[in-house]
C-alpha cells in the first residue's frame, strides 16, 4: 500500500488544477520552520473539490516529511473521548498503540504534537457538538507553533470561531468556488482531452463543479469526444457507465457502508480486490480516500443509493444483512474504542431498518435533512416551538428558562433543523453528563439525577467531559406551522441526530413524563423504569427513566434483535474473543506453565498451563502453518523472549521501519488468535 499511496500522490499532483492561493497559503506554512499554530477552514458545496484540496495539502505535508493526521468526522464518535480515540487510532502507524502503555491522555497528546503537524478533520460538520470542546479545551493544550488544523466542511465557519478574539488572528476561512473557464480547459488538457470538445458547453453544463467535470472527463475518455450529445449532469447512470464492470460490486457496497477498508471490501466481495483493482478504484473521480480506506463522495453516494433502492430493493436488503452480520462479528472481537467506531458504522448502515408498522422512523433522505449548529438568532423560534407544544411539558415556564440558559452556557448542545428559508422547524438538546453539565442539571432539576443514578452520581459530579459515557437528552421540539414536513418526518430527524450521531459506545438517557413516544423508543431498544424517591410535589415524581445502552460487548446482538434478526450461532471456535492484551501478557510466560495457567488466555481457551505452553511453542518454534509467515513468527518469538518489547528494539531486530513493525504485529496477533482457537477447538 506504500507504493500505491506514492502513485496516487503523483497522480493527484498531476491532475490538480487551480486553488493557487489556497495551495500557496499551505506551502507558506509548511516551509516556515517557526510557523504559528493556525486553523485553515475550507468550506463549499458538495462536489466543489474540498476533499481534493485537502488531499493535496496532505501530500505536500508528507513531501516535507511532516506528520499529517487525518480524522473523518463521519465515523468519529461525536464525543470528546471518541475524538481522542480517533486521534490515537490515526497515529498508530507513527507511534504505535500508545494507549496500551502507562501514559495519560495528556502525555500521549504532547508526544504526538511535539513535531510539526497537520491535523485534518474532514466532514467537520458531522462533529459540531464537540466544536466548543475542540476550540476551548483540546486545541489550546497543543503547541503555539508548528500546528496547522485543517477543518473541511460543507457548512461555513461557525460564529463562535469568527467572534472568538483569541482565535480570530489564527483562523483563515476559505469558501471554495467552482472552476472558472480557464481552469476547466486546463483540467481537460491534463486529462488528455484536447480535440473536438466544446469547452463552452462543458463549462456551462458542469457549472465548473470539479466532480461533474471529472465525471464528464471520464465519460469522454471512454466514448471519444466525437460522440455527442453527452449527459454532463451528475447522475447514477453516468457514474455506473464510467466504472469498470469488475468494480460495480464495490460501488454497491460503498453505497451502504459510510466507508470501508481494503480488508473489509476483500471480505465482502465475491472477488477480492488485488492491487491493480485498488488502484483503479482510487482513480474513480467520485471515490474518495479516507483515513481508513475508501468512501463514495457524498453526492455520488446519494444518487447511487437512491437509484439502487429504486431498482433493486431486495439486493440492497441482502447486502445490508451481510454487512450487518460482519460488523456484529467484528464488534464482538474488538477493543472498546474500536467497538465505538464499529457501532457507529453499524447504526449508520442499518438506520432505515428502524420502523414502526413498516414505516421508517428515520427519513430515507436523512443525508439531506441534517441538523445544524445553534445560532443565537434561533432562540426566539425555539422558544415558540416549546410554547406551541406546552401540553407535553411538565412546566413550560421551567423549560423556557432551561433552554435560554442552555443557549448561553452550552450552545453547542443545541442542534437545529431549518427550512429552506432557514427558519427553525425542529431542535433537540442534551449533553454528556460530567462535572459542569451535572451541576447545570441539578440547578434546575434538583434530586433527579441522584435518584436516577444513585451509584454513579458522585462520579458524574467530578468526572471530566472526556470521561463521560452517558448522553442525557434534555429538550426537543418540532414546529406545527410547517406544511412541507410531517410531524413524524421531523421526529425522525431528531431521532437520527441522537441515535446515529451521539450513541455509539454510550448510554443514552431521557427522563420525562411524556408517554407519547414510548412505542418508538421501545422500537429503538430503550429500556424503561420509573423514577422513584422524589417528593410528591416534585414535578418529576412520576417520570419515567428511558435508557439505551450501547456500551456493552453484546451491542451487536442487541441491534440485530431490534430488526428481528439473530446473530448466527457459530459453531466455529473463532466465536470466542481473545483480546490483544491476553496474547501479549501470555507470550513472555511461555516457559512457565504454572504462571501461564493463571493468565487470561488460558482461561479463555480453557487450557491447562502445560497444554497452552505446548500449543504456543509449536506455533512459535514449529513448522509454519498458513497464514502464519516467517516474519510474523519471528516477531512472536521476540515478544515471548523480551518482556515489554518496545518498537525501537523490534525494528532493530527485524530490520524494518516503525510503520512496518506495527503492521506486522497487528497481523501476527490476529493470525495467532485464529490458530490458537482452531487448535483448541
XYZ file of C-alpha atoms in Angstrom:
681
model
C 0.000 0.000 0.000
C 3.016 2.297 0.438
C 3.748 2.157 -3.294
C 0.097 2.678 -4.080
C -0.025 5.789 -1.895
C 3.024 7.219 -3.662
C 1.452 6.550 -7.064
C -1.793 8.201 -6.000
C 0.037 11.245 -4.659
C 1.816 11.692 -8.006
C -1.478 11.388 -9.893
C -3.196 13.880 -7.600
C -0.373 16.317 -8.205
C -0.542 15.884 -11.998
C -4.321 16.291 -12.216
C -4.687 19.006 -9.600
C -5.936 22.274 -11.080
C -6.454 25.750 -9.631
C -6.684 26.673 -5.938
C -3.397 28.556 -6.347
C -3.974 30.960 -3.441
C -5.023 28.143 -1.113
C -2.018 25.972 -2.005
C 0.316 28.956 -1.657
C -1.001 29.612 1.868
C -0.452 25.968 2.829
C 3.034 25.923 1.264
C 3.999 29.060 3.145
C 3.031 27.434 6.444
C 4.787 24.141 5.590
C 8.049 25.898 4.659
C 8.083 28.188 7.709
C 10.010 26.342 10.421
C 8.571 28.607 13.129
C 5.048 28.801 11.705
C 2.461 29.800 14.325
C -0.357 27.400 15.039
C -3.363 28.279 12.890
C -6.714 26.962 11.686
C -7.481 26.716 7.965
C -11.221 26.255 7.440
C -12.287 25.043 3.980
C -15.990 25.071 3.112
C -18.093 24.651 -0.002
C -20.978 22.790 -1.592
C -20.814 19.094 -2.418
C -18.669 18.384 -5.464
C -16.706 21.647 -5.352
C -13.372 19.971 -4.594
C -12.888 20.239 -0.828
C -11.533 16.714 -0.471
C -9.177 17.140 -3.437
C -7.691 20.270 -1.900
C -7.351 18.562 1.478
C -5.566 15.582 -0.088
C -3.210 17.897 -1.987
C -2.260 19.674 1.248
C -1.723 16.300 2.956
C 0.556 15.240 0.087
C 2.572 18.466 0.359
C 2.951 17.907 4.102
C 4.165 14.339 3.565
C 6.673 15.505 0.941
C 8.125 17.864 3.565
C 8.472 14.898 5.998
C 5.977 16.434 8.385
C 3.296 14.482 10.233
C -0.233 14.544 8.757
C -3.112 13.247 10.899
C -6.452 12.630 9.220
C -9.731 12.197 11.128
C -13.047 11.640 9.334
C -15.922 13.265 11.221
C -18.473 10.903 9.691
C -17.086 7.872 11.538
C -15.675 9.651 14.578
C -17.934 9.303 17.642
C -19.247 12.788 18.418
C -17.795 12.928 21.922
C -14.518 14.271 23.303
C -13.491 10.738 24.262
C -14.408 9.487 20.790
C -12.343 12.207 19.143
C -9.295 11.446 21.283
C -9.639 7.735 20.457
C -9.893 8.561 16.732
C -6.751 10.679 17.063
C -4.800 7.876 18.760
C -6.056 5.367 16.191
C -4.932 7.642 13.340
C -1.326 7.875 14.549
C -0.733 4.191 15.373
C 1.488 3.732 12.331
C 3.797 6.500 13.528
C 3.738 5.989 17.291
C 2.320 2.532 17.909
C -0.588 1.877 20.241
C 0.382 4.304 22.999
C -2.911 3.712 24.787
C -1.664 0.289 25.960
C 1.282 1.933 27.712
C 1.291 3.709 31.055
C 0.824 7.239 29.735
C -2.006 9.645 30.433
C -4.005 11.039 27.502
C -2.328 14.403 28.033
C 1.159 12.857 27.828
C 0.247 10.951 24.661
C -1.129 14.111 23.018
C 2.029 16.024 23.928
C 4.136 13.251 22.372
C 2.114 13.289 19.148
C 2.316 17.054 18.619
C 5.904 17.697 19.659
C 6.957 17.980 15.995
C 5.420 19.990 13.158
C 1.997 18.544 12.375
C -1.001 18.923 10.070
C -4.250 17.880 11.779
C -7.037 17.347 9.213
C -10.653 16.944 10.314
C -12.716 16.020 7.276
C -16.535 16.301 7.296
C -16.243 18.645 10.253
C -19.971 19.391 10.173
C -20.543 15.843 11.473
C -18.924 16.580 14.855
C -20.374 20.020 15.562
C -21.443 19.016 19.048
C -17.822 18.968 20.205
C -16.937 22.174 18.354
C -16.610 24.241 21.532
C -14.619 21.495 23.298
C -12.156 21.418 20.395
C -11.856 25.201 20.353
C -11.756 25.829 24.116
C -10.255 22.643 25.628
C -8.452 20.396 23.158
C -6.654 22.783 20.795
C -5.433 25.242 23.479
C -3.350 22.458 25.096
C -1.395 21.977 21.848
C 1.790 23.885 20.902
C 1.545 27.571 19.961
C 3.742 26.921 16.926
C 4.118 24.128 14.401
C 0.487 23.024 14.073
C -1.987 23.578 11.252
C -5.570 22.478 11.906
C -7.369 21.902 8.603
C -11.152 21.790 9.025
C -13.135 20.675 5.959
C -16.890 21.208 5.984
C -19.918 21.834 3.818
C -21.051 24.425 6.343
C -19.403 27.797 6.769
C -17.295 28.746 9.766
C -19.468 28.972 12.879
C -19.994 32.262 14.715
C -18.009 31.253 17.830
C -14.894 30.735 15.681
C -15.439 34.067 13.965
C -16.090 36.049 17.131
C -13.572 34.435 19.481
C -10.964 37.177 19.976
C -8.259 34.697 20.971
C -8.669 32.674 17.774
C -9.547 35.403 15.290
C -5.979 36.142 14.197
C -5.181 32.425 13.791
C -8.203 31.400 11.696
C -8.395 31.593 7.898
C -11.675 30.771 6.170
C -11.651 29.674 2.525
C -15.006 29.200 0.787
C -14.273 27.209 -2.375
C -15.952 28.241 -5.630
C -16.414 26.239 -8.853
C -13.688 26.375 -11.502
C -13.515 29.294 -13.894
C -13.418 28.591 -17.652
C -9.601 28.631 -17.900
C -9.361 26.050 -15.104
C -11.902 23.819 -16.857
C -9.806 23.944 -20.046
C -6.613 23.161 -18.112
C -8.305 20.225 -16.368
C -9.461 18.757 -19.692
C -5.966 19.216 -21.142
C -4.299 17.414 -18.226
C -6.735 14.538 -18.703
C -5.749 14.225 -22.356
C -8.979 15.704 -23.749
C -7.686 18.245 -26.257
C -9.570 17.770 -29.517
C -13.085 18.226 -30.820
C -14.674 19.134 -27.500
C -16.982 22.034 -26.925
C -15.397 23.527 -23.811
C -18.098 26.190 -23.675
C -20.790 23.522 -23.435
C -18.818 21.514 -20.867
C -18.274 24.623 -18.776
C -21.945 25.538 -18.994
C -23.319 22.065 -18.303
C -20.982 21.195 -15.425
C -21.188 24.733 -13.977
C -17.483 24.412 -13.239
C -18.054 21.875 -10.453
C -14.955 19.652 -10.221
C -16.952 16.462 -9.520
C -19.204 16.955 -12.553
C -16.163 17.890 -14.639
C -14.295 14.746 -13.552
C -17.269 12.538 -14.453
C -17.542 14.224 -17.842
C -13.826 13.742 -18.447
C -14.047 10.027 -17.614
C -17.005 9.616 -19.977
C -15.197 11.427 -22.797
C -12.140 9.229 -22.341
C -14.358 6.151 -22.673
C -16.511 7.022 -25.693
C -14.372 9.561 -27.518
C -15.026 13.243 -27.911
C -16.846 12.802 -31.217
C -19.873 11.159 -29.560
C -22.418 13.847 -28.753
C -24.635 14.762 -27.084
C -23.399 13.641 -23.666
C -25.252 13.872 -20.362
C -22.988 16.139 -18.340
C -25.130 16.186 -15.217
C -24.219 14.141 -12.151
C -26.451 11.058 -12.070
C -26.292 7.394 -11.124
C -26.353 6.129 -14.715
C -23.304 8.204 -15.674
C -21.395 7.058 -12.580
C -22.054 3.408 -13.383
C -21.076 3.924 -17.017
C -17.633 5.294 -16.160
C -16.932 2.496 -13.669
C -15.167 -0.681 -14.780
C -17.531 -3.709 -14.615
C -15.299 -5.503 -12.098
C -15.718 -2.589 -9.641
C -19.510 -2.218 -9.789
C -19.996 -4.606 -6.848
C -17.566 -2.484 -4.832
C -19.660 0.620 -5.570
C -22.755 -1.178 -4.304
C -21.065 -1.962 -1.008
C -19.888 1.644 -0.630
C -23.460 2.811 -1.209
C -24.402 1.095 2.052
C -21.213 1.488 4.080
C -20.117 5.031 5.008
C -16.550 3.877 4.379
C -14.609 0.613 4.079
C -11.027 -0.568 4.393
C -9.490 -2.689 1.601
C -9.591 -5.625 4.041
C -13.316 -5.143 4.607
C -14.016 -4.942 0.893
C -11.975 -8.104 0.396
C -14.122 -9.963 2.907
C -17.427 -8.863 1.404
C -16.721 -9.056 -2.312
C -17.189 -12.252 -4.307
C -13.845 -11.495 -5.999
C -11.296 -9.832 -3.656
C -9.588 -6.618 -4.722
C -5.984 -7.001 -5.823
C -3.500 -4.115 -6.042
C -4.498 -3.274 -9.630
C -8.191 -3.072 -8.733
C -7.436 -0.931 -5.682
C -5.537 1.448 -7.927
C -8.416 1.527 -10.441
C -10.882 2.131 -7.597
C -8.851 5.019 -6.230
C -8.749 6.636 -9.687
C -12.541 6.904 -9.963
C -13.451 10.566 -9.572
C -16.309 10.038 -7.092
C -14.451 7.538 -4.886
C -12.519 9.366 -2.215
C -9.794 8.072 0.062
C -10.497 8.190 3.778
C -8.336 7.832 6.856
C -9.261 4.104 6.947
C -9.849 3.181 3.317
C -12.369 4.295 0.692
C -15.746 6.030 0.583
C -18.059 7.391 -2.054
C -18.298 11.134 -2.432
C -21.403 12.243 -0.511
C -23.132 13.483 -3.663
C -22.334 10.263 -5.523
C -23.469 8.068 -2.646
C -26.807 9.861 -2.508
C -27.538 9.362 -6.224
C -26.242 5.795 -6.420
C -28.003 4.601 -3.277
C -31.295 6.210 -4.288
C -31.060 4.575 -7.714
C -30.140 1.196 -6.263
C -33.026 1.337 -3.762
C -35.409 2.070 -6.634
C -34.100 -0.643 -8.978
C -33.098 -3.477 -6.619
C -34.523 -3.022 -3.114
C -34.161 -6.742 -2.334
C -30.486 -6.689 -3.295
C -29.912 -3.662 -1.064
C -31.513 -5.529 1.831
C -29.419 -8.630 1.139
C -26.171 -6.648 1.012
C -27.066 -4.774 4.182
C -27.772 -8.028 6.014
C -24.354 -9.430 5.032
C -22.626 -6.216 6.098
C -24.501 -6.059 9.408
C -23.615 -9.662 10.258
C -19.930 -8.988 9.523
C -19.993 -5.828 11.648
C -21.596 -7.660 14.555
C -18.861 -10.316 14.481
C -16.172 -7.608 14.385
C -17.758 -5.807 17.337
C -17.566 -8.999 19.396
C -13.801 -9.267 18.923
C -12.917 -5.566 19.125
C -11.470 -3.482 21.913
C -13.569 -0.707 23.441
C -12.598 2.187 21.182
C -12.839 0.083 18.002
C -16.223 -1.081 19.252
C -17.460 2.504 19.395
C -16.386 3.165 15.810
C -17.882 -0.098 14.545
C -21.133 0.535 16.424
C -21.347 3.964 14.807
C -20.885 2.397 11.347
C -23.409 -0.334 12.188
C -26.084 2.160 13.253
C -25.453 4.283 10.175
C -25.588 1.245 7.877
C -28.959 -0.040 9.079
C -30.713 3.122 10.207
C -33.573 2.754 7.713
C -34.443 -0.574 9.349
C -35.837 1.275 12.384
C -39.542 1.020 11.582
C -43.000 1.024 13.135
C -45.700 -0.752 11.116
C -43.333 -0.877 8.101
C -42.907 2.913 8.162
C -39.265 4.039 8.595
C -38.702 6.078 11.738
C -35.686 7.804 10.201
C -36.355 9.557 6.842
C -34.762 7.926 3.798
C -33.319 11.274 2.691
C -31.598 11.905 6.012
C -28.263 12.888 4.377
C -30.011 15.992 3.085
C -32.135 16.595 6.203
C -29.490 17.070 8.855
C -29.488 19.312 11.880
C -27.054 22.183 12.202
C -25.333 24.105 14.955
C -27.415 26.504 17.045
C -27.225 30.225 16.264
C -28.335 32.951 18.713
C -30.939 34.105 16.175
C -32.619 30.685 16.503
C -33.610 31.179 20.135
C -36.934 33.065 19.595
C -38.070 30.379 17.154
C -37.123 27.553 19.552
C -38.937 29.275 22.407
C -42.030 29.492 20.207
C -41.765 25.795 19.336
C -41.719 24.937 23.054
C -44.696 27.191 23.745
C -46.688 25.614 20.895
C -46.260 22.181 22.477
C -46.634 23.239 26.114
C -49.024 20.337 26.747
C -46.012 17.995 26.501
C -44.019 19.818 29.180
C -44.093 19.264 32.917
C -43.523 23.011 33.317
C -43.338 25.170 30.214
C -42.014 28.063 32.302
C -39.133 25.918 33.572
C -38.404 24.548 30.086
C -38.187 28.041 28.607
C -35.727 29.122 31.306
C -33.636 25.965 30.833
C -33.487 26.490 27.063
C -32.419 30.106 27.483
C -29.672 29.204 29.963
C -28.549 26.302 27.793
C -28.190 28.697 24.850
C -25.947 30.929 26.991
C -23.817 28.318 28.753
C -23.778 25.289 26.395
C -24.903 26.498 22.940
C -23.094 23.607 21.264
C -25.559 21.246 22.969
C -28.464 22.550 20.866
C -28.972 21.295 17.312
C -31.465 22.813 14.877
C -33.159 21.677 11.670
C -34.103 24.584 9.416
C -36.371 25.080 6.416
C -35.087 26.212 3.033
C -35.798 29.722 4.276
C -33.521 28.982 7.300
C -36.435 29.058 9.769
C -36.023 26.508 12.613
C -38.524 23.649 12.265
C -37.157 21.230 14.876
C -34.470 21.110 17.535
C -33.016 18.784 20.114
C -30.717 19.472 23.035
C -28.719 17.471 25.506
C -25.251 16.904 26.886
C -22.799 14.337 28.150
C -23.072 14.057 31.918
C -19.894 15.308 33.566
C -18.851 17.870 36.165
C -20.245 21.063 34.607
C -23.386 19.660 32.964
C -24.382 17.681 36.039
C -24.216 20.891 38.084
C -26.297 22.673 35.417
C -28.983 19.974 35.520
C -29.145 19.881 39.320
C -29.642 23.653 39.406
C -32.976 23.282 37.593
C -33.999 19.734 38.500
C -32.588 19.019 41.978
C -32.549 15.401 43.099
C -33.433 13.841 39.720
C -30.027 12.502 38.749
C -29.322 11.439 42.330
C -32.444 9.258 42.346
C -31.948 8.031 38.779
C -28.279 7.051 39.232
C -27.596 6.728 42.984
C -24.499 4.613 42.469
C -22.997 6.889 39.793
C -23.919 10.437 40.738
C -20.742 11.156 42.701
C -18.599 10.099 39.758
C -20.691 12.232 37.378
C -20.184 15.248 39.627
C -16.403 15.011 39.395
C -15.520 13.467 36.020
C -14.280 15.400 33.003
C -16.114 15.530 29.694
C -13.560 13.118 28.199
C -14.511 10.532 30.856
C -18.275 10.781 30.356
C -20.067 7.810 28.812
C -23.678 8.961 29.252
C -25.564 11.309 26.920
C -28.590 12.992 28.533
C -31.392 14.127 26.237
C -32.869 17.332 27.660
C -35.350 19.183 25.434
C -36.670 18.740 21.907
C -39.483 20.120 19.807
C -40.995 20.321 16.344
C -42.878 23.132 14.649
C -46.514 22.549 13.732
C -46.533 25.551 11.418
C -44.683 23.962 8.505
C -46.548 22.328 5.635
C -43.526 20.758 3.905
C -42.737 18.258 6.664
C -44.942 15.985 8.723
C -44.563 15.684 12.479
C -43.096 12.188 12.072
C -40.551 13.334 9.500
C -39.315 15.993 11.903
C -39.281 13.475 14.751
C -37.243 11.149 12.533
C -34.653 13.880 12.001
C -34.381 14.362 15.767
C -34.123 10.610 16.400
C -31.413 10.227 13.756
C -29.486 13.013 15.460
C -29.342 11.445 18.900
C -29.435 7.790 17.814
C -26.891 7.774 14.979
C -24.577 10.632 15.904
C -24.442 10.565 19.683
C -24.986 6.988 20.719
C -22.017 4.882 19.610
C -20.428 3.354 22.699
C -22.586 5.442 25.021
C -25.635 5.188 27.225
C -28.484 7.464 26.139
C -30.833 8.702 28.859
C -34.141 10.567 28.686
C -36.236 11.399 31.775
C -39.701 12.937 31.395
C -43.407 12.296 31.928
C -44.463 12.277 28.257
C -45.636 8.807 27.182
C -46.443 9.593 23.538
C -43.110 8.335 22.172
C -42.941 5.074 24.103
C -43.749 2.982 21.030
C -40.882 4.484 19.064
C -38.483 4.287 21.999
C -39.284 0.599 22.540
C -38.616 0.014 18.850
C -35.265 1.766 19.189
C -34.310 -0.538 22.051
C -34.881 1.755 25.032
C -35.489 0.170 28.427
C -37.781 1.970 30.848
C -38.055 2.167 34.613
C -39.902 4.555 36.958
C -38.093 7.419 38.651
C -38.693 6.890 42.379
C -37.660 8.603 45.587
C -38.758 12.164 44.764
C -41.289 14.006 46.944
C -44.890 14.064 45.716
C -44.756 17.785 44.963
C -41.712 17.374 42.708
C -42.787 17.879 39.050
C -40.892 14.728 38.010
C -42.031 12.435 40.828
C -43.941 10.220 38.353
C -41.451 10.485 35.494
C -40.000 7.584 33.527
C -36.294 6.907 33.014
C -35.644 5.729 29.466
C -32.206 4.233 28.734
C -30.499 2.937 25.610
C -27.119 1.415 26.474
C -24.622 0.719 23.681
C -21.619 0.289 25.985
C -21.812 -3.482 26.328
C -19.995 -6.172 24.375
C -23.282 -7.635 23.120
C -24.329 -4.383 21.443
C -24.265 -6.039 18.004
C -26.636 -8.837 19.043
C -28.985 -6.319 20.622
C -29.131 -4.238 17.453
C -29.876 -7.374 15.437
C -32.751 -8.136 17.806
C -34.270 -4.732 17.075
C -34.521 -5.704 13.408
C -35.935 -9.150 14.094
C -32.612 -10.805 13.235
C -30.488 -13.210 15.230
C -26.740 -13.461 15.274
C -25.700 -16.785 13.764
C -24.822 -19.290 16.465
C -21.451 -20.140 15.084
C -20.006 -23.499 15.983
C -16.618 -22.123 14.992
C -14.080 -21.735 17.789
C -13.435 -18.253 16.399
C -16.630 -17.156 18.142
C -14.507 -16.805 21.296
C -12.882 -13.446 21.879
C -9.178 -13.083 22.653
C -8.097 -9.511 23.426
C -4.609 -8.426 22.300
C -3.609 -7.900 25.918
C -4.226 -11.593 26.665
C -1.723 -12.631 23.982
C 0.858 -10.003 24.959
C 0.782 -10.937 28.638
C 0.902 -14.707 27.984
C 3.746 -14.899 25.448
C 6.558 -13.918 27.892
C 5.361 -16.743 30.195
C 5.655 -19.456 27.543
C 8.419 -21.212 29.552
C 6.458 -21.120 32.822
C 3.363 -23.390 32.664
C 2.383 -22.635 36.277
C 2.095 -18.890 35.703
C 0.753 -19.474 32.196
C -2.208 -21.358 33.647
C -3.220 -18.230 35.602
C -3.332 -15.996 32.515
C -6.424 -14.590 30.850
C -5.516 -16.503 27.676
C -5.565 -19.883 29.451
C -8.974 -19.102 30.960
C -10.439 -18.067 27.589
C -9.112 -21.190 25.842
C -9.952 -23.404 28.852
C -6.471 -24.983 28.780
C -4.068 -26.034 31.491
C -0.695 -24.316 31.672
C 1.116 -27.306 30.129
C -1.451 -27.594 27.293
C -1.200 -23.891 26.490
C 2.600 -23.969 26.698
C 2.757 -26.862 24.233
C 0.356 -25.107 21.814
C 2.239 -21.793 21.899
C 5.655 -23.407 21.467
C 4.526 -25.384 18.429
C 3.191 -22.238 16.773
C 6.258 -20.127 17.614
C 9.027 -22.685 17.050
C 7.476 -25.371 14.887
C 6.767 -25.510 11.161
C 4.897 -22.584 9.671
C 1.129 -23.025 9.460
C -0.769 -20.885 6.961
C -1.427 -17.945 7.268
C 1.433 -17.549 9.778
C 4.544 -16.481 7.862
C 8.210 -16.393 8.860
C 8.289 -12.693 9.741
C 5.197 -12.947 11.953
C 6.680 -15.967 13.686
C 9.964 -14.129 14.222
C 8.146 -11.219 15.862
C 6.089 -13.508 18.104
C 9.313 -15.160 19.269
C 10.690 -11.734 20.182
C 7.529 -10.968 22.138
C 7.916 -14.236 24.042
C 11.595 -13.717 24.912
C 11.601 -9.951 25.604
C 9.030 -8.775 28.134
C 7.545 -5.350 27.306
C 9.095 -5.408 23.838
C 9.482 -1.822 22.580
C 9.106 -0.627 18.995
C 12.742 0.530 18.988
C 14.089 -2.921 19.878
C 11.713 -4.712 17.494
C 12.527 -2.516 14.489
C 16.271 -3.095 15.005
C 15.910 -6.861 15.414
C 13.558 -7.228 12.427
C 15.289 -4.580 10.284
C 12.009 -2.833 9.437
C 10.518 0.642 9.849
C 8.200 1.503 12.747
C 5.193 1.563 10.421
C 6.050 -1.882 9.037
C 6.623 -3.241 12.546
C 3.171 -2.161 13.722
C 1.553 -3.697 10.637
C 3.395 -6.996 11.202
C 2.465 -7.002 14.889
C -1.224 -6.446 14.138
C -1.213 -9.254 11.556
C 0.769 -11.593 13.813
C -1.580 -11.131 16.781
C -4.650 -11.636 14.587
C -3.252 -14.805 12.981
C -2.023 -16.234 16.294
C -5.504 -15.778 17.817
C -7.098 -17.639 14.902
C -4.604 -20.517 15.079
C -4.894 -20.839 18.858
C -8.660 -21.056 18.626
C -8.535 -23.572 15.794
C -6.019 -25.771 17.614
C -8.075 -25.657 20.799
C -11.424 -26.404 19.156
